Amino acid sequence: MTLAGKQIVVGVGGGIAAFKAVELVRELQRRGAKVRVAMTASACRFVGPVTFAGLTGAPALTDLWDPRYPGEAHVELAEWADAIVVAPATANLLARAAQGMADDIVLATLSCARGPVLVAPAMHERMWRAPSTQRNVERLRADGVTLVGPVKGALANGSVGEGRMVEPNEIADAVQRALRTHDLSNSTVIVSAGPTQEDLDPVRFLSNKSSGRMGYALAAAARDRGAEVILVSGPVDLAAPSGVETLRVRSAREMQHAIDDALPRADVVIMTAAVADYRPADPKPSKIKKQGDSMSVELIKNPDILAELGKKRTGKRPVLVGFAMETNDVIAYGKKKLVEKRVDLVIANEARVAFGGDDTQATLIDHKREDTLPPMGKLELAHHILDRVKLLLGAAPGGATRNRRGRAPRAPRPVRRPRGRSRSKA
Ligand code: C5P
């Protein structure tokens, strides 16, 4: 009963997936939530308000002017709701919500939400991909609305495409995540992100395609769950997340120094960064001149930051999390890394799906179990990873709710600040 005591409003939009809203209501109730329903006029064409009234024991609101609510129905409903989830959210509903329109009971309730708002879009793939829909989605995201899906799958007209509503149990998972309390508020989490750049000369370097999105999503998710977050970021094209201490680095060695400096404060280290395994043995102080038809560069090994953390850790702190991005035998390599690098959790994923985009697919491997998750957004995956981290923190001596006052004082460490590193707390 993971939503016990929570009050959820389900807003139903007018799409064929409205029938799944019935299952969503049931699923939220199964998890212990109290549910009330608001429907748009078009939703009522797909499924009857009586169905929801029967399930919830309260009338489903379909009208801003409902005479049963002498006050303002939408204000009352929004006040009651710990979270509001709109499922299905049609293109029209997204567009109107993005504009802040409030001319029906669902939109008006959304516009005075006091807690998290989630929307589960469902529509034809072309409608979903339409620039106007994407613009509206971006707007809603920027306003703090959580998008749940859509996913690729069978659509109402028999075609297959991206636009299918996420299944009710996954929407309920997302609601649960959105309502999660500050369950990491006693923890400090170091997250590394992005690629490293290893100089060949003052104008050239070796690097990789890592976008940094996974690490930035993890940093934001950990922050939202109350953790103190130190983000050690290689060069990426992403803004520093607000409320996160962001340390910018370039090379693997700079990243290692930054992490080592922050380590005494850390309860968790999550190495999302795609750290270069090798660097040029002899970076030149001036630009390398063009030579014959070929040239070779000697490379030497970089420190394996994560493996060294695993090696020098004596107890169970900090909890260590690594990523294993491979092009083949992803899970087998993931398991190998878990043991070889002496870490607590490995997120194994395939380079093709993991690099660059907003979505990814991963298997979470620890010493007890292995969970292959469905494809999902990086922020959602970040929360799954943190759920696991939370369990690992709980398993470590001191527990998840360890109080800093109970910690033995540590000697202050000298702060080494390598060249080129900058610090910001946005
Ligand atoms: O061995 P491999 O590079 O595949 O391991 C990936 C994991 O190890 C990632 O978590 C990455 O951040 C970390 N790593 C590291 N230092 C390196 C190479 C990888 O910490 N030099």
XYZ file of C-alpha atoms and ligand atoms in Angstrom:
447
model
C 0.000 0.000 0.000
C 2.473 2.540 -1.203
C 0.055 5.431 -1.748
C -1.664 4.969 1.582
C -3.221 8.185 2.809
C -2.668 10.018 -0.481
C -5.465 11.828 -2.282
C -5.238 11.762 -6.060
C -7.370 13.473 -8.668
C -7.502 11.665 -11.989
C -8.383 14.029 -14.844
C -9.736 12.132 -17.809
C -9.343 13.558 -21.319
C -11.335 12.659 -24.397
C -9.359 9.938 -26.100
C -10.003 6.275 -26.696
C -7.477 5.475 -23.947
C -10.046 6.899 -21.494
C -11.123 3.324 -20.807
C -7.713 2.765 -19.241
C -8.359 5.605 -16.816
C -10.809 3.211 -15.149
C -7.962 0.777 -14.534
C -5.746 3.639 -13.366
C -8.305 4.609 -10.730
C -8.417 0.982 -9.562
C -4.635 0.737 -9.484
C -4.267 3.925 -7.437
C -6.891 2.613 -5.025
C -5.159 -0.764 -4.806
C -2.061 1.123 -3.668
C -4.012 2.795 -0.892
C -4.902 6.166 -2.450
C -8.239 7.923 -2.258
C -9.236 8.933 -5.764
C -11.599 11.474 -7.243
C -12.216 11.987 -10.921
C -12.757 14.995 -13.170
C -13.662 14.520 -16.811
C -13.714 16.691 -19.904
C -16.889 16.744 -21.981
C -15.220 14.596 -24.662
C -14.047 12.076 -22.068
C -17.713 11.524 -21.191
C -18.254 10.336 -24.766
C -15.770 7.511 -24.249
C -16.584 6.401 -20.719
C -19.405 7.241 -18.380
C -19.028 9.316 -15.200
C -21.152 6.712 -13.418
C -18.342 4.168 -13.806
C -15.953 6.453 -11.940
C -18.570 7.418 -9.382
C -19.160 3.738 -8.685
C -15.458 3.066 -8.235
C -14.608 6.097 -6.156
C -17.803 6.554 -4.167
C -17.874 10.221 -5.175
C -19.420 11.900 -8.189
C -17.077 12.315 -11.141
C -16.982 16.028 -11.880
C -17.770 16.890 -15.456
C -18.791 20.484 -15.195
C -17.291 23.662 -13.801
C -20.812 24.703 -12.840
C -21.769 21.588 -10.902
C -24.661 22.654 -8.595
C -23.508 20.113 -5.983
C -20.566 22.389 -5.286
C -21.879 25.740 -4.169
C -18.301 26.972 -3.834
C -15.844 26.491 -6.652
C -15.605 22.833 -7.566
C -12.159 23.119 -9.176
C -10.654 24.951 -6.208
C -12.097 22.451 -3.788
C -10.863 19.516 -5.857
C -7.361 20.959 -6.323
C -7.157 21.710 -2.614
C -8.110 18.111 -1.829
C -5.537 16.607 -4.230
C -2.012 15.695 -3.158
C -1.374 15.079 -6.865
C -3.284 15.400 -10.102
C -2.770 13.019 -12.995
C -4.364 13.525 -16.391
C -4.804 10.287 -18.309
C -5.289 10.234 -21.181
C -4.046 13.704 -22.098
C -5.043 14.533 -25.666
C -3.165 16.957 -27.928
C -5.963 19.444 -27.398
C -5.826 19.110 -23.625
C -2.026 19.526 -23.622
C -2.321 22.624 -25.800
C -4.899 24.224 -23.573
C -3.065 23.302 -20.384
C 0.158 24.751 -21.818
C -1.669 28.041 -22.339
C -3.066 27.995 -18.812
C -6.636 27.813 -20.057
C -9.162 26.904 -17.406
C -12.504 26.636 -19.145
C -13.436 23.123 -18.074
C -13.249 21.232 -14.806
C -10.040 19.330 -15.655
C -8.106 22.380 -16.822
C -9.430 24.625 -14.070
C -8.419 22.040 -11.449
C -4.961 21.749 -13.034
C -4.542 25.504 -12.982
C -4.868 25.621 -9.194
C -2.960 22.419 -8.343
C -1.080 22.593 -5.054
C 0.999 19.443 -5.640
C 2.618 17.538 -8.497
C 0.847 17.421 -11.849
C 1.404 14.485 -14.207
C 0.070 14.006 -17.707
C -0.018 10.778 -19.685
C -0.426 11.731 -23.350
C -2.237 9.452 -25.767
C -2.741 10.260 -29.412
C -1.830 9.332 -32.945
C 1.905 9.369 -33.604
C 1.716 12.262 -36.085
C -0.274 14.311 -33.617
C 2.312 13.572 -30.931
C 5.190 14.511 -33.228
C 3.507 17.672 -34.523
C 5.722 20.673 -33.753
C 2.844 22.383 -31.974
C 2.330 19.403 -29.626
C 6.051 19.186 -28.917
C 6.118 22.915 -28.212
C 3.266 22.530 -25.756
C 4.936 19.577 -24.101
C 8.146 21.563 -23.666
C 6.158 24.416 -22.167
C 4.440 22.072 -19.719
C 7.737 20.456 -18.760
C 9.217 23.889 -18.130
C 6.215 24.633 -15.920
C 7.090 21.600 -13.817
C 4.542 19.154 -15.205
C 5.739 15.546 -15.355
C 5.190 13.835 -18.687
C 4.531 10.111 -18.365
C 5.020 8.607 -21.798
C 3.707 8.197 -24.375
C 5.318 4.985 -25.545
C 5.592 3.218 -28.843
C 2.973 0.553 -29.380
C -0.364 -0.331 -30.941
C -2.520 2.743 -31.468
C -6.294 2.932 -31.623
C -6.502 2.771 -35.417
C -4.482 -0.442 -35.557
C -1.229 1.237 -36.555
C 1.909 1.051 -34.435
C 3.687 4.175 -33.370
C 4.745 6.485 -30.583
C 1.643 7.921 -28.963
C 0.298 5.025 -26.953
C -0.609 5.832 -23.369
C 1.642 4.285 -20.748
C -0.030 1.388 -18.927
C -2.000 2.297 -15.757
C 0.381 0.567 -13.347
C 3.287 2.578 -14.749
C 1.300 5.793 -14.437
C 0.596 4.840 -10.817
C 4.362 4.274 -10.353
C 5.009 7.765 -11.686
C 2.431 9.245 -9.304
C 4.119 7.423 -6.465
C 7.493 8.785 -7.480
C 6.129 12.314 -7.776
C 4.745 12.095 -4.254
C 7.795 10.597 -2.738
C 8.814 12.506 0.271
C 12.324 13.749 0.773
C 13.625 10.254 1.312
C 17.269 11.195 0.666
C 17.328 14.288 2.816
C 20.066 12.997 5.110
C 22.369 12.029 2.276
C 25.029 13.668 0.171
C 25.284 12.305 -3.337
C 28.157 12.838 -5.763
C 27.125 12.372 -9.379
C 29.638 12.456 -12.222
C 28.342 13.236 -15.686
C 29.317 13.762 -19.298
C 32.467 12.887 -21.199
C 36.019 13.788 -20.345
C 38.384 15.554 -22.750
C 41.983 14.417 -22.908
C 44.279 16.951 -24.552
C 46.539 16.099 -27.454
C 47.696 19.691 -27.794
C 46.189 23.115 -26.928
C 43.500 22.800 -29.617
C 42.747 19.077 -29.892
C 41.519 16.438 -27.525
C 40.163 12.892 -27.356
C 36.616 12.584 -26.087
C 33.358 10.674 -26.572
C 29.697 11.227 -27.367
C 28.289 11.324 -23.835
C 25.650 14.089 -23.562
C 25.622 14.212 -19.758
C 21.819 13.943 -19.672
C 21.688 10.841 -17.499
C 23.966 12.355 -14.864
C 22.132 15.686 -14.901
C 18.806 13.851 -14.545
C 20.222 11.917 -11.585
C 21.487 15.106 -9.972
C 18.080 16.794 -10.361
C 16.201 13.738 -9.110
C 18.454 13.366 -6.042
C 18.054 17.085 -5.321
C 14.261 16.778 -5.588
C 14.388 13.941 -3.075
C 16.173 16.158 -0.613
C 19.775 15.032 -1.070
C 22.684 17.400 -1.038
C 24.082 16.931 -4.528
C 27.563 17.522 -5.894
C 27.582 17.213 -9.665
C 31.025 16.710 -11.165
C 30.514 17.397 -14.816
C 32.671 16.969 -17.874
C 32.120 19.414 -20.755
C 28.462 19.231 -21.792
C 25.915 21.490 -23.332
C 23.550 21.489 -20.355
C 22.749 24.174 -17.804
C 23.789 23.451 -14.222
C 20.714 22.229 -12.333
C 19.567 24.755 -9.752
C 20.209 23.872 -6.135
C 23.063 21.551 -7.038
C 26.755 22.224 -6.429
C 28.210 21.845 -9.898
C 31.938 21.358 -10.440
C 33.068 21.631 -14.041
C 36.043 19.535 -15.081
C 37.622 18.443 -18.343
C 39.942 15.483 -18.013
C 39.624 12.188 -16.153
C 42.291 13.266 -13.702
C 40.504 16.544 -12.972
C 37.319 14.560 -12.433
C 39.105 12.234 -10.037
C 40.520 15.152 -8.036
C 37.117 16.823 -7.814
C 35.504 13.612 -6.612
C 38.271 12.903 -4.120
C 37.885 16.415 -2.696
C 34.142 15.954 -2.210
C 34.407 12.344 -1.035
C 34.526 12.942 2.733
C 31.026 14.415 2.489
C 29.601 11.636 0.332
C 27.157 8.914 1.254
C 26.743 7.890 -2.358
C 28.866 8.196 -5.495
C 27.153 7.622 -8.814
C 29.601 7.462 -11.705
C 27.534 8.300 -14.740
C 30.415 9.954 -16.563
C 31.906 8.354 -19.647
C 35.468 8.692 -18.415
C 38.169 8.267 -21.060
C 40.077 5.083 -20.337
C 43.253 6.445 -21.924
C 44.867 9.821 -22.468
C 47.698 10.980 -24.714
C 50.975 10.085 -23.033
C 52.629 13.297 -24.038
C 50.246 16.202 -24.723
C 52.105 18.837 -26.700
C 52.389 22.417 -25.433
C 51.900 23.800 -28.951
C 49.764 22.731 -31.889
C 50.927 19.496 -33.501
C 51.937 20.143 -37.098
C 50.685 18.115 -40.022
C 53.001 15.180 -40.663
C 53.244 12.395 -43.241
C 50.375 10.123 -44.367
C 49.910 8.653 -40.940
C 50.780 9.444 -37.412
C 50.374 7.619 -34.141
C 49.729 8.878 -30.689
C 50.818 6.970 -27.636
C 48.082 6.633 -25.046
C 48.467 5.801 -21.386
C 45.878 4.543 -19.011
C 43.746 6.956 -17.036
C 42.875 6.176 -13.440
C 39.692 4.133 -13.154
C 37.967 6.474 -10.733
C 35.213 4.076 -9.755
C 37.465 1.037 -9.370
C 39.808 3.046 -7.157
C 36.895 4.170 -5.002
C 35.847 0.516 -4.737
C 39.372 -0.540 -3.817
C 39.925 2.047 -1.108
C 36.480 1.771 0.490
C 36.708 -0.042 3.778
C 33.121 -0.255 5.030
C 29.910 0.083 3.068
C 30.112 3.826 2.633
C 29.930 5.520 0.283
C 27.462 3.438 -1.671
C 29.050 3.086 -5.114
C 27.081 3.026 -8.338
C 28.592 2.536 -11.779
C 27.311 2.498 -15.312
C 28.224 -0.153 -17.828
C 27.567 1.011 -21.327
C 28.330 -1.619 -23.911
C 27.558 -2.433 -27.509
C 27.089 -6.153 -26.826
C 26.714 -8.652 -23.936
C 25.495 -5.753 -21.866
C 24.308 -7.683 -18.811
C 27.269 -10.054 -18.665
C 29.691 -7.106 -18.736
C 27.557 -5.301 -16.165
C 27.830 -8.226 -13.740
C 31.565 -8.433 -14.320
C 31.960 -4.732 -13.514
C 29.912 -5.073 -10.341
C 32.446 -7.564 -9.018
C 35.654 -6.226 -10.528
C 35.066 -2.617 -9.504
C 33.696 -3.655 -6.087
C 30.591 -1.539 -6.389
C 27.059 -1.935 -5.048
C 25.009 -1.318 -8.145
C 25.661 -1.294 -11.867
C 23.335 0.230 -14.433
C 23.922 -1.737 -17.598
C 22.784 -0.245 -20.859
C 23.466 -0.401 -24.514
C 25.413 2.453 -26.076
C 23.007 2.742 -29.004
C 20.014 3.556 -26.775
C 21.800 5.272 -23.931
C 23.845 7.965 -25.686
C 22.390 11.369 -26.415
C 18.597 11.090 -26.336
C 16.074 11.717 -23.585
C 15.022 8.096 -23.316
C 16.998 5.034 -22.393
C 16.686 1.432 -21.347
C 18.657 -0.234 -18.610
C 19.170 -3.228 -16.354
C 19.867 -2.584 -12.671
C 22.284 -5.153 -11.287
C 23.285 -5.465 -7.658
C 24.701 -8.366 -5.663
C 21.262 -9.808 -5.009
C 19.207 -9.215 -8.098
C 18.980 -7.998 -11.626
C 16.029 -5.955 -12.980
C 15.592 -5.150 -16.635
C 13.451 -2.032 -16.861
C 11.326 -1.014 -19.836
C 12.428 1.935 -21.993
C 11.788 5.192 -20.179
C 12.904 8.786 -19.826
C 16.251 9.421 -18.154
C 14.587 11.276 -15.271
C 12.341 8.321 -14.627
C 15.299 5.951 -14.756
C 17.112 8.262 -12.365
C 14.321 7.755 -9.836
C 14.464 3.985 -10.256
C 18.202 4.108 -9.605
C 17.696 6.288 -6.537
C 15.021 3.894 -5.238
C 17.692 1.207 -5.336
C 20.311 3.505 -3.827
C 17.894 4.228 -1.015
C 17.609 0.511 -0.283
C 21.384 0.139 -0.379
C 21.783 3.063 2.007
C 19.305 1.406 4.320
C 21.282 -1.821 4.163
C 24.557 -0.092 4.980
C 25.510 0.348 8.632
C 24.044 3.596 9.866
C 20.893 3.143 7.777
C 19.229 5.443 5.302
C 18.148 7.955 7.874
C 21.552 8.258 9.375
C 21.956 11.433 11.289
C 25.075 13.406 10.581
C 25.494 14.077 14.275
C 26.191 10.377 14.717
C 29.132 10.479 12.330
C 32.698 10.461 13.569
C 34.320 13.811 12.790
C 36.692 13.652 9.875
C 39.852 15.638 9.519
C 39.440 18.418 6.984
C 41.147 17.642 3.703
C 43.135 20.095 1.688
C 41.191 21.353 -1.288
C 42.977 20.690 -4.552
C 41.561 22.652 -7.380
C 42.981 21.548 -10.701
C 43.450 23.954 -13.534
C 40.366 24.655 -15.599
C 37.854 23.591 -12.997
C 35.102 25.948 -12.061
C 32.545 25.791 -9.327
C 29.014 27.018 -9.254
C 26.031 26.600 -7.017
C 23.141 27.679 -9.149
O 35.058 -0.127 -17.376
P 34.072 0.830 -17.891
O 34.666 2.086 -18.446
O 33.074 0.263 -18.849
O 33.209 1.225 -16.578
C 32.212 2.157 -16.595
C 32.008 2.716 -15.226
O 33.256 3.040 -14.621
C 31.237 4.019 -15.273
O 30.489 4.132 -14.080
C 32.344 5.059 -15.344
O 31.922 6.312 -14.870
C 33.427 4.443 -14.497
N 34.772 4.741 -14.954
C 35.624 5.436 -14.124
N 36.902 5.725 -14.540
C 37.340 5.325 -15.743
C 36.486 4.619 -16.591
C 35.214 4.344 -16.173
O 35.224 5.779 -13.019
N 38.573 5.618 -16.101
